[in-house]
Coordinates of C-alpha atoms in Angstrom, one line a residue:
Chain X
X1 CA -12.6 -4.0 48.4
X2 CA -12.7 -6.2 45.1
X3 CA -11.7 -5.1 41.6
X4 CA -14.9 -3.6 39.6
X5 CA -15.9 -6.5 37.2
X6 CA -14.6 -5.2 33.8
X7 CA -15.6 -6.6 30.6
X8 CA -13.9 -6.3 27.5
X9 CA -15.7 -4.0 25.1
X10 CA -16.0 -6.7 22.5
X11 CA -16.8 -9.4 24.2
X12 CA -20.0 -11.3 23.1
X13 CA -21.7 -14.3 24.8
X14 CA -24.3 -17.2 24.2
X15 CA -27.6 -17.4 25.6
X16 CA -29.8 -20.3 25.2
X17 CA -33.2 -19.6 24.7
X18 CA -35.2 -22.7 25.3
X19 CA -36.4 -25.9 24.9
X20 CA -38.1 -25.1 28.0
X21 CA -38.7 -21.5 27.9
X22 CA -42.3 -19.8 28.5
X23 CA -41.5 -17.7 25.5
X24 CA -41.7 -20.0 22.8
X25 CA -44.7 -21.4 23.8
X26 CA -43.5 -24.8 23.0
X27 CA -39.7 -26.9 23.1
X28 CA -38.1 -24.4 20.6
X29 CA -34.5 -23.6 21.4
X30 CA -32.5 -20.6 20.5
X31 CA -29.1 -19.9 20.4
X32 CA -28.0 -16.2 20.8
X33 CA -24.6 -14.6 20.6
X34 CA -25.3 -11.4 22.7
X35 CA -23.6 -8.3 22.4
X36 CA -25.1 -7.2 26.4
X37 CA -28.5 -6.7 25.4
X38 CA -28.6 -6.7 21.6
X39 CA -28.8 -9.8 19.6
X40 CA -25.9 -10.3 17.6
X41 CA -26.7 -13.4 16.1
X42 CA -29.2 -16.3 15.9
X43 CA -29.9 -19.8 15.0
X44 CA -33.1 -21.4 15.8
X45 CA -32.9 -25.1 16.4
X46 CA -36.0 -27.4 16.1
X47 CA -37.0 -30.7 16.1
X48 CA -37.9 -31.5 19.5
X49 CA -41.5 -32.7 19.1
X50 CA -40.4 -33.9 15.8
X51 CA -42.8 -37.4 14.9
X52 CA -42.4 -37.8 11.5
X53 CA -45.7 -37.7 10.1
X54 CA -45.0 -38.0 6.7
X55 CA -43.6 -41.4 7.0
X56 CA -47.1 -42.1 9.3
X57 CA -48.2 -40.7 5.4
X58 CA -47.0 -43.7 3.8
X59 CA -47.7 -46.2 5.7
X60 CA -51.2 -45.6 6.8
X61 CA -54.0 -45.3 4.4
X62 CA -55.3 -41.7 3.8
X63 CA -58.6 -42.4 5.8
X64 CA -56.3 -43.9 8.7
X65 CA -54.5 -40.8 8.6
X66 CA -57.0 -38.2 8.8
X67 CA -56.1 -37.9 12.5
X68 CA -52.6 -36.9 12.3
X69 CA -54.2 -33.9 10.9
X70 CA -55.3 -32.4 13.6
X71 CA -52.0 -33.3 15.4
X72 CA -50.1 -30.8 14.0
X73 CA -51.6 -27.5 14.8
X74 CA -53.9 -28.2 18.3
X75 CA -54.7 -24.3 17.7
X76 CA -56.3 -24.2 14.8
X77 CA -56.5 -28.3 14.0
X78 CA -59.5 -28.0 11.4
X79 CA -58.1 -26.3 9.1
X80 CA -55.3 -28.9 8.6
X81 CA -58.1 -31.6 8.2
X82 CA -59.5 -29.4 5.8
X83 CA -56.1 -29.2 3.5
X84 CA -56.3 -33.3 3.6
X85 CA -59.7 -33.6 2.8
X86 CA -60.1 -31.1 0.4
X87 CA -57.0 -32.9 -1.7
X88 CA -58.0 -36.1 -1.6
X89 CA -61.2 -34.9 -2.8
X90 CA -59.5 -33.3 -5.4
X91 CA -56.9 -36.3 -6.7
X92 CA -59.8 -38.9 -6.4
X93 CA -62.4 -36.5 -8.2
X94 CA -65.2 -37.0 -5.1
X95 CA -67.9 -34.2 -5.5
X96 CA -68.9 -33.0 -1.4
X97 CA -72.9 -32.3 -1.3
X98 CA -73.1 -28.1 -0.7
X99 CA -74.1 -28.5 3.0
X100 CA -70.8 -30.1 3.9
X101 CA -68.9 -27.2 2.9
X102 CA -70.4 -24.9 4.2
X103 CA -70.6 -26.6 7.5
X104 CA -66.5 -27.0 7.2
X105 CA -66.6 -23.3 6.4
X106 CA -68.4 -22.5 9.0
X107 CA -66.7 -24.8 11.7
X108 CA -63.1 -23.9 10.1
X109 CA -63.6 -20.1 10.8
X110 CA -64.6 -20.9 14.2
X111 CA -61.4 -22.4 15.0
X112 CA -59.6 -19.8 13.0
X113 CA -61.1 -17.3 16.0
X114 CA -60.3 -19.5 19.2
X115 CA -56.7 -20.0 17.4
X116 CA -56.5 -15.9 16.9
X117 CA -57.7 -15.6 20.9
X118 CA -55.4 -17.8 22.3
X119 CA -52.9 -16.1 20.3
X120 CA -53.8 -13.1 21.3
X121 CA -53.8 -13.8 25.2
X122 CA -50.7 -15.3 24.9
X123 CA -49.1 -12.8 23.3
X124 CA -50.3 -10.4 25.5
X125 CA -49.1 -12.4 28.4
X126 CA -45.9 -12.3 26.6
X127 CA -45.5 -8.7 27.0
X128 CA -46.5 -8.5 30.6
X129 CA -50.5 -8.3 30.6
X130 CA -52.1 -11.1 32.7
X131 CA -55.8 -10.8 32.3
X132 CA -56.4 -10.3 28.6
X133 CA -55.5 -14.2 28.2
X134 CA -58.7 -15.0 30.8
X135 CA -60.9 -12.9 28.8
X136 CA -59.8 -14.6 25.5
X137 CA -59.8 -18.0 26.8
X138 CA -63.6 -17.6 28.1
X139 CA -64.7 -16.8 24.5
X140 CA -62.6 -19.2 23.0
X141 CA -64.1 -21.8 25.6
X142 CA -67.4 -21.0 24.0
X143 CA -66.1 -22.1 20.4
X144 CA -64.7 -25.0 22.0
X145 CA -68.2 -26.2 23.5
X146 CA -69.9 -25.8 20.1
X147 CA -67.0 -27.8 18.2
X148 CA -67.2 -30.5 21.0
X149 CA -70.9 -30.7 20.4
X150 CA -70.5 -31.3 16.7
X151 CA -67.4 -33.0 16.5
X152 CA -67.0 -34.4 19.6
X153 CA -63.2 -32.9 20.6
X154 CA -62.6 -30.4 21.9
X155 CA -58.8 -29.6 20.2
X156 CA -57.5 -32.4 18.2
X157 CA -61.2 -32.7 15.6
X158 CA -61.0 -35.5 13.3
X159 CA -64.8 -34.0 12.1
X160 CA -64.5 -34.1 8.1
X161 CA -64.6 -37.3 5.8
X162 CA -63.7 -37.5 2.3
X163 CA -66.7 -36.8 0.3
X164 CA -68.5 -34.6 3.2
X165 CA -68.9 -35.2 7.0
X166 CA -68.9 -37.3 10.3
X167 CA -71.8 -35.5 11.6
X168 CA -74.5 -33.4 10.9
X169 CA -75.2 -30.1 13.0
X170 CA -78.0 -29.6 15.5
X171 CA -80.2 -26.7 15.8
X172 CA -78.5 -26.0 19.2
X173 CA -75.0 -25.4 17.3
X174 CA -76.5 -22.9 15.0
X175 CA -78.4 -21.6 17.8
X176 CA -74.6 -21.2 20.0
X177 CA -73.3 -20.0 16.6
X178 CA -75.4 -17.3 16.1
X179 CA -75.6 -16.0 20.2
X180 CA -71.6 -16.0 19.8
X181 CA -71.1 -13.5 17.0
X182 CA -72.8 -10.6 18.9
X183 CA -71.1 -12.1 22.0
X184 CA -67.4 -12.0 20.0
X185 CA -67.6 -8.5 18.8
X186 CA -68.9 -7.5 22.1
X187 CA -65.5 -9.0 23.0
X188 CA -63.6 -7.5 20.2
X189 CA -64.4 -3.8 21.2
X190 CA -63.3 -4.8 24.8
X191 CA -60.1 -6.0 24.0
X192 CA -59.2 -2.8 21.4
X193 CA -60.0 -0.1 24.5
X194 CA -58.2 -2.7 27.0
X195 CA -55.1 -3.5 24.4
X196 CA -54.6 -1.8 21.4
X197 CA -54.3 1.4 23.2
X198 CA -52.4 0.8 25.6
X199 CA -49.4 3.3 25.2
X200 CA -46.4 0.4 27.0
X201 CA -48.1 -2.3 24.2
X202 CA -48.0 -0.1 21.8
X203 CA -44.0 0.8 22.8
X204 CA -43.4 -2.3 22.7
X205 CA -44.4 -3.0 19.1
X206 CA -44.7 -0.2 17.1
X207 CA -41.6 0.0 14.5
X208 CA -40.4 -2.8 16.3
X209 CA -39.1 -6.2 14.3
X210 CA -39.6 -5.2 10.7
X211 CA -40.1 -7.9 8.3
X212 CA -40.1 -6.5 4.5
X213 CA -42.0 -7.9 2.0
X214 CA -38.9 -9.1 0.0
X215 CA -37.3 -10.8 3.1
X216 CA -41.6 -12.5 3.4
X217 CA -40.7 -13.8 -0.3
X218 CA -37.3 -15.0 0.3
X219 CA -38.5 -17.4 2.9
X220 CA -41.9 -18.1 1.9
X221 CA -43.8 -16.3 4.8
X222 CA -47.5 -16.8 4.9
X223 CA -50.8 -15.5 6.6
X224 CA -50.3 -12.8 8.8
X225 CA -47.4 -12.7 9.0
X226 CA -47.3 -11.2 5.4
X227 CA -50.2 -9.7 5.4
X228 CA -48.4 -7.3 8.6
X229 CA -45.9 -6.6 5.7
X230 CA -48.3 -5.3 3.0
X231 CA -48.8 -8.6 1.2
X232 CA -52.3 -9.0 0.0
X233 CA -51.9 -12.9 -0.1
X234 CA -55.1 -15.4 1.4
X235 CA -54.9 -18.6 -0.5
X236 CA -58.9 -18.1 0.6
X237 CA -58.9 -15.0 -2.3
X238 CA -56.0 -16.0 -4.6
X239 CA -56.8 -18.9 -4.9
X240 CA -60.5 -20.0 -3.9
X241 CA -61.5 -23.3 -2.7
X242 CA -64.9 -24.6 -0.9
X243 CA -67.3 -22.4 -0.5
X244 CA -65.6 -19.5 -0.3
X245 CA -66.1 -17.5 -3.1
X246 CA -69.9 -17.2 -1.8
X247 CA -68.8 -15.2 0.9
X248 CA -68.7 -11.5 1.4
X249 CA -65.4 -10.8 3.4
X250 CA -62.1 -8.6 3.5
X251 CA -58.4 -9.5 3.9
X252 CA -56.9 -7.1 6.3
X253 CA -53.7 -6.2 5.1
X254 CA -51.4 -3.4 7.0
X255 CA -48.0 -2.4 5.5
X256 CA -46.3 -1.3 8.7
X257 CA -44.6 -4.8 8.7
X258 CA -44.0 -4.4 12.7
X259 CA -45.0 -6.5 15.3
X260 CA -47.8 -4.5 15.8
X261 CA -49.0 -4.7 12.1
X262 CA -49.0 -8.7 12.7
X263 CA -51.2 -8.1 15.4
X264 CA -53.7 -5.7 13.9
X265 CA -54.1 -8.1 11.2
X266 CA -55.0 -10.8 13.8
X267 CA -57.5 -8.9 15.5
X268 CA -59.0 -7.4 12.2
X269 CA -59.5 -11.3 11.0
X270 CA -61.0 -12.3 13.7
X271 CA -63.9 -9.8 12.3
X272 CA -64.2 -10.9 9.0
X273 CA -64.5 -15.0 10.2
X274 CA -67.1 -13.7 11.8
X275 CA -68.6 -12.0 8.9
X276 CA -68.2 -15.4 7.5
X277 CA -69.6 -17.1 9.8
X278 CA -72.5 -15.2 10.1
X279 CA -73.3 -15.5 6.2
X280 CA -72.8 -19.0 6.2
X281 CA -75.4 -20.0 9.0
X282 CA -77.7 -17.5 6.5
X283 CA -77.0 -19.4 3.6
X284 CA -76.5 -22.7 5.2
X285 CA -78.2 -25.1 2.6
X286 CA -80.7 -28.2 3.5
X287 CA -79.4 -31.5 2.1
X288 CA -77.0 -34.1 2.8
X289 CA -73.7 -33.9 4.4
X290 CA -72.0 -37.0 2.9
X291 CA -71.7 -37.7 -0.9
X292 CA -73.2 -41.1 -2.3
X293 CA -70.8 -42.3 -4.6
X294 CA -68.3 -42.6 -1.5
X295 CA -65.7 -45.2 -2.8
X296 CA -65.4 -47.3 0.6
X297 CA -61.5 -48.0 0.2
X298 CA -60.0 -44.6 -0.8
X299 CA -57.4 -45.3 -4.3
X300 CA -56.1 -42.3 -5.7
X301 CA -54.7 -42.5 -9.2
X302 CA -51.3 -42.2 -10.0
X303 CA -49.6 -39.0 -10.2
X304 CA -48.7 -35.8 -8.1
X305 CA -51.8 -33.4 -6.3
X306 CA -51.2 -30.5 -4.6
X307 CA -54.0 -28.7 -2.3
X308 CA -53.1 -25.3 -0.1
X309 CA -55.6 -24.0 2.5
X310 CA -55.6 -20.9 4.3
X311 CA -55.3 -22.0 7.9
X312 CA -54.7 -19.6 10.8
X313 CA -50.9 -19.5 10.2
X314 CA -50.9 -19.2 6.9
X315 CA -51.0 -21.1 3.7
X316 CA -50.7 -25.0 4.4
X317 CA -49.8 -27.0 2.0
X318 CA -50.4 -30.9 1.2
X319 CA -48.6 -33.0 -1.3
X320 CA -49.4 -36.4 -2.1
X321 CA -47.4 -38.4 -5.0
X322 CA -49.6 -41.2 -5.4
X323 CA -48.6 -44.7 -7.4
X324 CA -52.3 -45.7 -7.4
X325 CA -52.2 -47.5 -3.6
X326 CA -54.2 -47.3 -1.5
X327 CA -51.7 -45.6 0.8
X328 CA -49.4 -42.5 -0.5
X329 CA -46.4 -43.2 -1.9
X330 CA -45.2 -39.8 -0.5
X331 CA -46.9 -37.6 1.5
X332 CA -45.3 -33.5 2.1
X333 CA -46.2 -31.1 4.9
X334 CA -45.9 -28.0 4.2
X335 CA -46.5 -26.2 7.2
X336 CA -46.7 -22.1 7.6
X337 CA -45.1 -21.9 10.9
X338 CA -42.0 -23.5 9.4
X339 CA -41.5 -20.7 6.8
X340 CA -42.7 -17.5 9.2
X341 CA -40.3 -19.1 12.2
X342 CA -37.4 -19.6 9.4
X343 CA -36.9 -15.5 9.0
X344 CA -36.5 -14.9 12.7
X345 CA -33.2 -15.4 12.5
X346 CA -32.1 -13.1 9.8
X347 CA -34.9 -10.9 11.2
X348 CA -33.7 -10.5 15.0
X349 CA -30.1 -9.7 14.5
X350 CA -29.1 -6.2 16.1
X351 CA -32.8 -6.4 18.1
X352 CA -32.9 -5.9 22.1
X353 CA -33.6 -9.3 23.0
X354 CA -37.2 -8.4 25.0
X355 CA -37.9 -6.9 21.0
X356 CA -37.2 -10.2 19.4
X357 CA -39.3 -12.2 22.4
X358 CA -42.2 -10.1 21.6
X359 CA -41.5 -10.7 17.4
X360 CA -41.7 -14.2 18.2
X361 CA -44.9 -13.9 20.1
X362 CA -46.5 -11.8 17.1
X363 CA -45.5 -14.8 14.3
X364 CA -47.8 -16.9 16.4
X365 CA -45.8 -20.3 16.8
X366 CA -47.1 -23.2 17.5
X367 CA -44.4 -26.0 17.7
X368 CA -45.7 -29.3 16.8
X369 CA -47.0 -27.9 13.6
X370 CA -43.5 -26.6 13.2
X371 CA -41.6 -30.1 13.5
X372 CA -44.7 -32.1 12.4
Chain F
X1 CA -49.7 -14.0 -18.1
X2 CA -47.3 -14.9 -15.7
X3 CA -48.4 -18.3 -16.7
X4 CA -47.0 -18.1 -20.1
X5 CA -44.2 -15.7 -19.8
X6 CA -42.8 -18.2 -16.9
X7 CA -43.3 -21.4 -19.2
X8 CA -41.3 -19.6 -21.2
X9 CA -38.9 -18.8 -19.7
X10 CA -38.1 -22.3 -18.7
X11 CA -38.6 -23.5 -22.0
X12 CA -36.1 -22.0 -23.5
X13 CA -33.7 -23.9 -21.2
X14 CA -34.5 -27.0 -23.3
X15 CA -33.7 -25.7 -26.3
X16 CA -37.5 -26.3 -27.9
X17 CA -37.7 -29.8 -27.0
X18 CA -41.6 -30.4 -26.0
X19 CA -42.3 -33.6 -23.9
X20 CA -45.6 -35.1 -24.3
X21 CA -48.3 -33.0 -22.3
X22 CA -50.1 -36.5 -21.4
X23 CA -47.3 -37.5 -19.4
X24 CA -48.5 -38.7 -15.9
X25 CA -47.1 -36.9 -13.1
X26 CA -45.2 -39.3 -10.5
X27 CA -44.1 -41.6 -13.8
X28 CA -40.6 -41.4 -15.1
X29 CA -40.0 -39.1 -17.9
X30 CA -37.9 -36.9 -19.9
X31 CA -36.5 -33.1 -18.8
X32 CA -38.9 -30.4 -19.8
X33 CA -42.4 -27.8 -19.0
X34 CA -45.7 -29.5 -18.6
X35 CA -48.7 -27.5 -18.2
X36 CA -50.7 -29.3 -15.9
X37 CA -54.6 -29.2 -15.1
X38 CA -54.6 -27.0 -12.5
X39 CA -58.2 -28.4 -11.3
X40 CA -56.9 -31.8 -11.0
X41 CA -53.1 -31.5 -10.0
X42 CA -53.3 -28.3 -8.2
X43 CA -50.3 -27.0 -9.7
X44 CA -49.9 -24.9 -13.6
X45 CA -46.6 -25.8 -14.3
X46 CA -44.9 -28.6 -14.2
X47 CA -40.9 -28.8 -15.0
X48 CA -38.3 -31.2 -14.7
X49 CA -34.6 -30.0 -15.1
X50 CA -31.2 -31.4 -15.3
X51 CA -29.4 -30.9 -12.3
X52 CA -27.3 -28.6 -13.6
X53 CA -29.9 -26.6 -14.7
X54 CA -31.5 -26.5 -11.4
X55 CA -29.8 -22.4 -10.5
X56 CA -31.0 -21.5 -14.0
X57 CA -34.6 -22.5 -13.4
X58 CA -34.6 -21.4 -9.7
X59 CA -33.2 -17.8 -10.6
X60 CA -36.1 -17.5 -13.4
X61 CA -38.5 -17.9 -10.8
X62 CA -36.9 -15.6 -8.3
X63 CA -37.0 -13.1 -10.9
X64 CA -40.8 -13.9 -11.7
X65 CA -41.6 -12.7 -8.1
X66 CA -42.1 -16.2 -6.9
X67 CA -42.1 -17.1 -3.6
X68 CA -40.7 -20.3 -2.0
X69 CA -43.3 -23.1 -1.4
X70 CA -41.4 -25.8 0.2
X71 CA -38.6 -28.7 -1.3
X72 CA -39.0 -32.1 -0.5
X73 CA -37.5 -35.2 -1.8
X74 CA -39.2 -39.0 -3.5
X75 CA -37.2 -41.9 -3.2
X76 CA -37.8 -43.6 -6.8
X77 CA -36.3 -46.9 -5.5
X78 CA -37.4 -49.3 -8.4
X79 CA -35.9 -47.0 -10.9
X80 CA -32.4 -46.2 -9.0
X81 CA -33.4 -42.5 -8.3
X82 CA -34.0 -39.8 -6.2
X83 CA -36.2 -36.8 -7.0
X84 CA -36.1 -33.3 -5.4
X85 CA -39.2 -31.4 -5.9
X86 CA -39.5 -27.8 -5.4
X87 CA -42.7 -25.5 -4.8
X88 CA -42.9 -22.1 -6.0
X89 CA -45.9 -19.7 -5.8
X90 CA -46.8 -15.7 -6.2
X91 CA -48.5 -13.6 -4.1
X92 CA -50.8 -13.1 -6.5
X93 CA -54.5 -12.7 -7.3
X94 CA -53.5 -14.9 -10.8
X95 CA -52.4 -17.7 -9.4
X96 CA -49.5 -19.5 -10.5
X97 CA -47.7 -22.9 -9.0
X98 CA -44.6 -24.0 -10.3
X99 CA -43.5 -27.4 -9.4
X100 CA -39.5 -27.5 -10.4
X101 CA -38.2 -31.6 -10.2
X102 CA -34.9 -32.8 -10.9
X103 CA -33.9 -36.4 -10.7
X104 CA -30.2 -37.9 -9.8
X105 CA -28.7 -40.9 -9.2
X106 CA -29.7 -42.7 -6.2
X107 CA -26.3 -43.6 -4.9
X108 CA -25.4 -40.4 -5.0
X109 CA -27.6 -37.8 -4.4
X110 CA -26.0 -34.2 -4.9
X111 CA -28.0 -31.5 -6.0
X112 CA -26.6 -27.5 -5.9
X113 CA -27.7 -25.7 -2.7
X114 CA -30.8 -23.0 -3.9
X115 CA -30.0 -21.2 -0.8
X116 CA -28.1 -18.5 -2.3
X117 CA -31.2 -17.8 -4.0
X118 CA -33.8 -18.3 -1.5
X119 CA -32.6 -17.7 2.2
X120 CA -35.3 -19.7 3.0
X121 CA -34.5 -23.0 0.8
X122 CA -31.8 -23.7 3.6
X123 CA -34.3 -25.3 6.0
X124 CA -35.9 -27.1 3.6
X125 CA -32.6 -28.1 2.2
X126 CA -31.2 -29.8 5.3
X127 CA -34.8 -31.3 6.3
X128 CA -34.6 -33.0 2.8
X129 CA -31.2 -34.2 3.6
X130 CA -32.1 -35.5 6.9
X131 CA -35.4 -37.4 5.6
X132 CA -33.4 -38.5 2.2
X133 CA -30.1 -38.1 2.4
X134 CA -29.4 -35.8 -0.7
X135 CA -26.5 -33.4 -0.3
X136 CA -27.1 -30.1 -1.4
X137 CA -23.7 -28.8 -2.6
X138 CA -22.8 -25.1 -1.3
X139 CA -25.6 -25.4 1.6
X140 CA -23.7 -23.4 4.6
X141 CA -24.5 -25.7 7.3
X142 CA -25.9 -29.2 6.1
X143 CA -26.8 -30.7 9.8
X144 CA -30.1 -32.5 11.1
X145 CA -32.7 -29.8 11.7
X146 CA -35.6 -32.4 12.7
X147 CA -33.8 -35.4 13.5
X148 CA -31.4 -35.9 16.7
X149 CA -28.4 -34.2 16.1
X150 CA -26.1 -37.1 16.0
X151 CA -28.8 -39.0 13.6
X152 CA -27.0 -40.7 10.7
X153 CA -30.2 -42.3 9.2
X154 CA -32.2 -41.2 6.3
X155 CA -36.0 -42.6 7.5
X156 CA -38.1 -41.6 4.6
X157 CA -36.1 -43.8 2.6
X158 CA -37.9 -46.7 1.2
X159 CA -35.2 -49.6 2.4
X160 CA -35.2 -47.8 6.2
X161 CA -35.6 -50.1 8.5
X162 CA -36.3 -48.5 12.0

């Protein structure tokens, strides 16, 4: 008979989460000292669908780079494209005809739900539930055929131009628009009584991973992932842009700051893009969906512009220091995930390692929009 | 409110000294608080610091509730420098940007580490360094964070040749 393995008591050991791991949802590799079960310490390391787009930035003009846009986040790509456009618009003082925007509103908040259902299957899936990912990805698939109608993608949208749009909408995407919203919260009531209730989901999340609202501040954390920690932050409210302000709609904040707070504030949002939506295609003006007095080659004057946009992550940011070229002289990502993924770290220490899986699920990465 | 008490705040780390409001952002120019057109710049504030003054500023803000934005570097090669720039904002229905730039020598780029302040500056920190090659001094583990790990090239520079 052999000698019973023994291990010393304090005796810790590395575990490599990743790059190829079905957990990050993407090449993200973690190291972990474990203490058996319990995280003792982490470090996240990145960079491995790192492209550089900010040197693309300079050496492109800003109308050649309105794709790489929508190659950061292939969740939720308009809202990226909207960031861009919006602050070009902004440095080069170009006025976008009323239609436009509320057609980017309208298609952005569409995207902002098929990012939040994915998310949501996924993270699901995550925690052991198969079939909520099939349900969400049949809905989303809807969103995806109205976007491919109007924009002619179906992830990676290159849709908005600076001073308004590529294309006009038909009466057969307002049509799909308006048969989805009754569809979605159909949908929405079906996944609460199939999910949210669910007493081994709700185990698994419920004081689980808590992120404070000081520790959010301390690294910058954005969207919902603040919003799970009481922090009634939307760049869409605090600081309005497009067409918002028109529209009638709530930020759902809860100040549980679990894993399952991030989640309620997923599904709650998905409501209230509907909401917006649904008001949009009510008010959607007649008119023109490209300005006139669109310069043809894009200068911006000199100086340093600054535009944040609420995209499904969180609060994206675009910096562009221009010296009057007609490419930028230096062009910043800021990128939510970036911020929300930077606290894991400090957050997961002393967590069973199946608890910090399931936080990493609930701060919704998505990789390339991480490394950019 | 925040707006004012902020401006300040940092103010008073320049001992009065006003620079000219007209100043164009980007442009070379002397240490000091700008209030910008928020409309056109997307930013309120606008201040450039002394590298040594750099903790002083950042611990105003941290006291101010801000949160951190991002830091990112501009190689200035035609005037021999290198600027860090660092993005603060609040979570906060009056909204409030503060844009915090310091500029050093180009040969040698050392800035102190705002990590102590903001956990979260130490990403930013090193992606700077890998893009620029700026050494934050005090930053606990300086290494490529988006670059290979063995990189010893500095691509966002404007001489990089790839």
């Amino acid at each position: 008979m052999s000698a019973p393995i023994q291990l010393r008591p304090d005796e810790t050991f590395l575990l490599n989460v990743g790059p190829q791991h079905p957990a990050t949802h993407g090449v993200l590799r973690v190291k972990m000292q474990m203490d058996g079960e319990y995280i003792v310490k982490a470090e996240t390391v990145l960079g491995y669908v790192h492209r550089m787009h900010e040197k693309m930035g300079e050496n492109r003009t800003y109308a050649q780079y309105l794709p790489n846009l929508s190659r950061l986040d292939y969740l939720g790509a308009l809202g990226y494209t909207h960031g861009h456009v919006l602050a070009i618009e902004r440095a080069a003082g170009i006025e976008v005809p009323e239609r436009a925007e509320y057609i980017r509103a309208i298609t952005v908040e569409l995207n902002r739900v098929a990012s939040h259902l994915f998310w949501f299957g996924a993270f699901v899936m995550d925690l052991g539930g198969f079939s909520p990912l099939m349900y969400a990805i049949q809905d989303r698939e809807h969103i995806l055929d109205m976007l491919e109608a109007v924009t002619g993608a179906r992830l990676t949208y290159c849709y908005y131009r600076f001073g308004g749009l590529y294309n006009d909408v038909d009466d057969d995407f307002i049509e799909a628009a308006k048969r989805f919203i009754p569809r979605m919260r159909k949908s929405l009531k079906k996944y609460d009584a199939l999910v949210t209730g669910n007493i081994i989901f709700q185990k698994r999340l419920e004081d689980i991973a808590p992120v404070s609202a000081e520790m959010c501040r301390k690294y910058g954390a954005t969207g919902p992932v603040a919003r799970g920690s009481g922090i009634n932050f939307d760049v869409r409210k605090n600081e309005p842009y497009s067409v918002y302000p028109e529209f009638d709609f709530e930020v759902p904040v809860y100040h549980e700051c679990d894993s399952m707070a991030r989640y309620k504030v997923r599904m709650d949002e998905m409501e209230q893009s509907l909401r917006i939506i649904e008001q949009g295609l009510e008010k959607l003006p007649g008119g023109p969906i490209m300005t006139e007095k669109k310069p043809k080659n894009i200068k911006l004057p000199v100086g340093d512009f600054y535009q944040a946009v609420e995209t499904a992550r969180g609060s994206f940011g675009i910096r562009i220091v221009s010296d009057g070229d007609k490419n930028a002289y230096r062009l910043k990502l800021r990128s939510p995930t970036y911020s929300n993924m930077h606290l894991f770290d400090e957050a997961c220490e002393g967590m069973l390692i199946m608890d910090a899986l399931a936080f990493m699920g609930s701060l919704d990465l998505v990789i390339p929009e991480m490394d950019r | 409110m925040i707006l004012e008490t902020t401006q300040q705040a940092l103010q008073a780390l320049f001992a009065g000294a006003v620079p000219a409001n007209e100043a164009e952002a980007g442009a070379p120019r002397d240490n000091g608080v700008i209030l910008r057109d928020y409309q056109k710049h997307g930013y309120h504030l606008d201040a450039q610091v002394a590298a040594n003054q750099l903790l002083a500023a950042v611990t105003i803000l941290d006291q101010g509730g801000f949160f951190i934005e991002s830091i990112t570097g501009v190689d200035w090669i035609k005037e021999n420098q290198m600027e860090v720039i660092y993005d603060f904002s609040r979570y906060d229905f009056d909204p409030c940007r503060v844009v915090i730039r310091t500029r050093v020598p180009r040969d040698t780029p050392v800035v102190p580490t705002i990590s102590t302040i903001y956990a979260g500056a130490n990403w930013h920190e090193r992606e700077t360094h890998d893009f620029f090659g700026i050494k934050f001094e005090g930053h606990p583990h300086l290494v490529p964070l988006l670059l290979p790990e063995d990189a010893d090239f500095h691509p966002l520079l404007k001489d990089f040749k790839a």
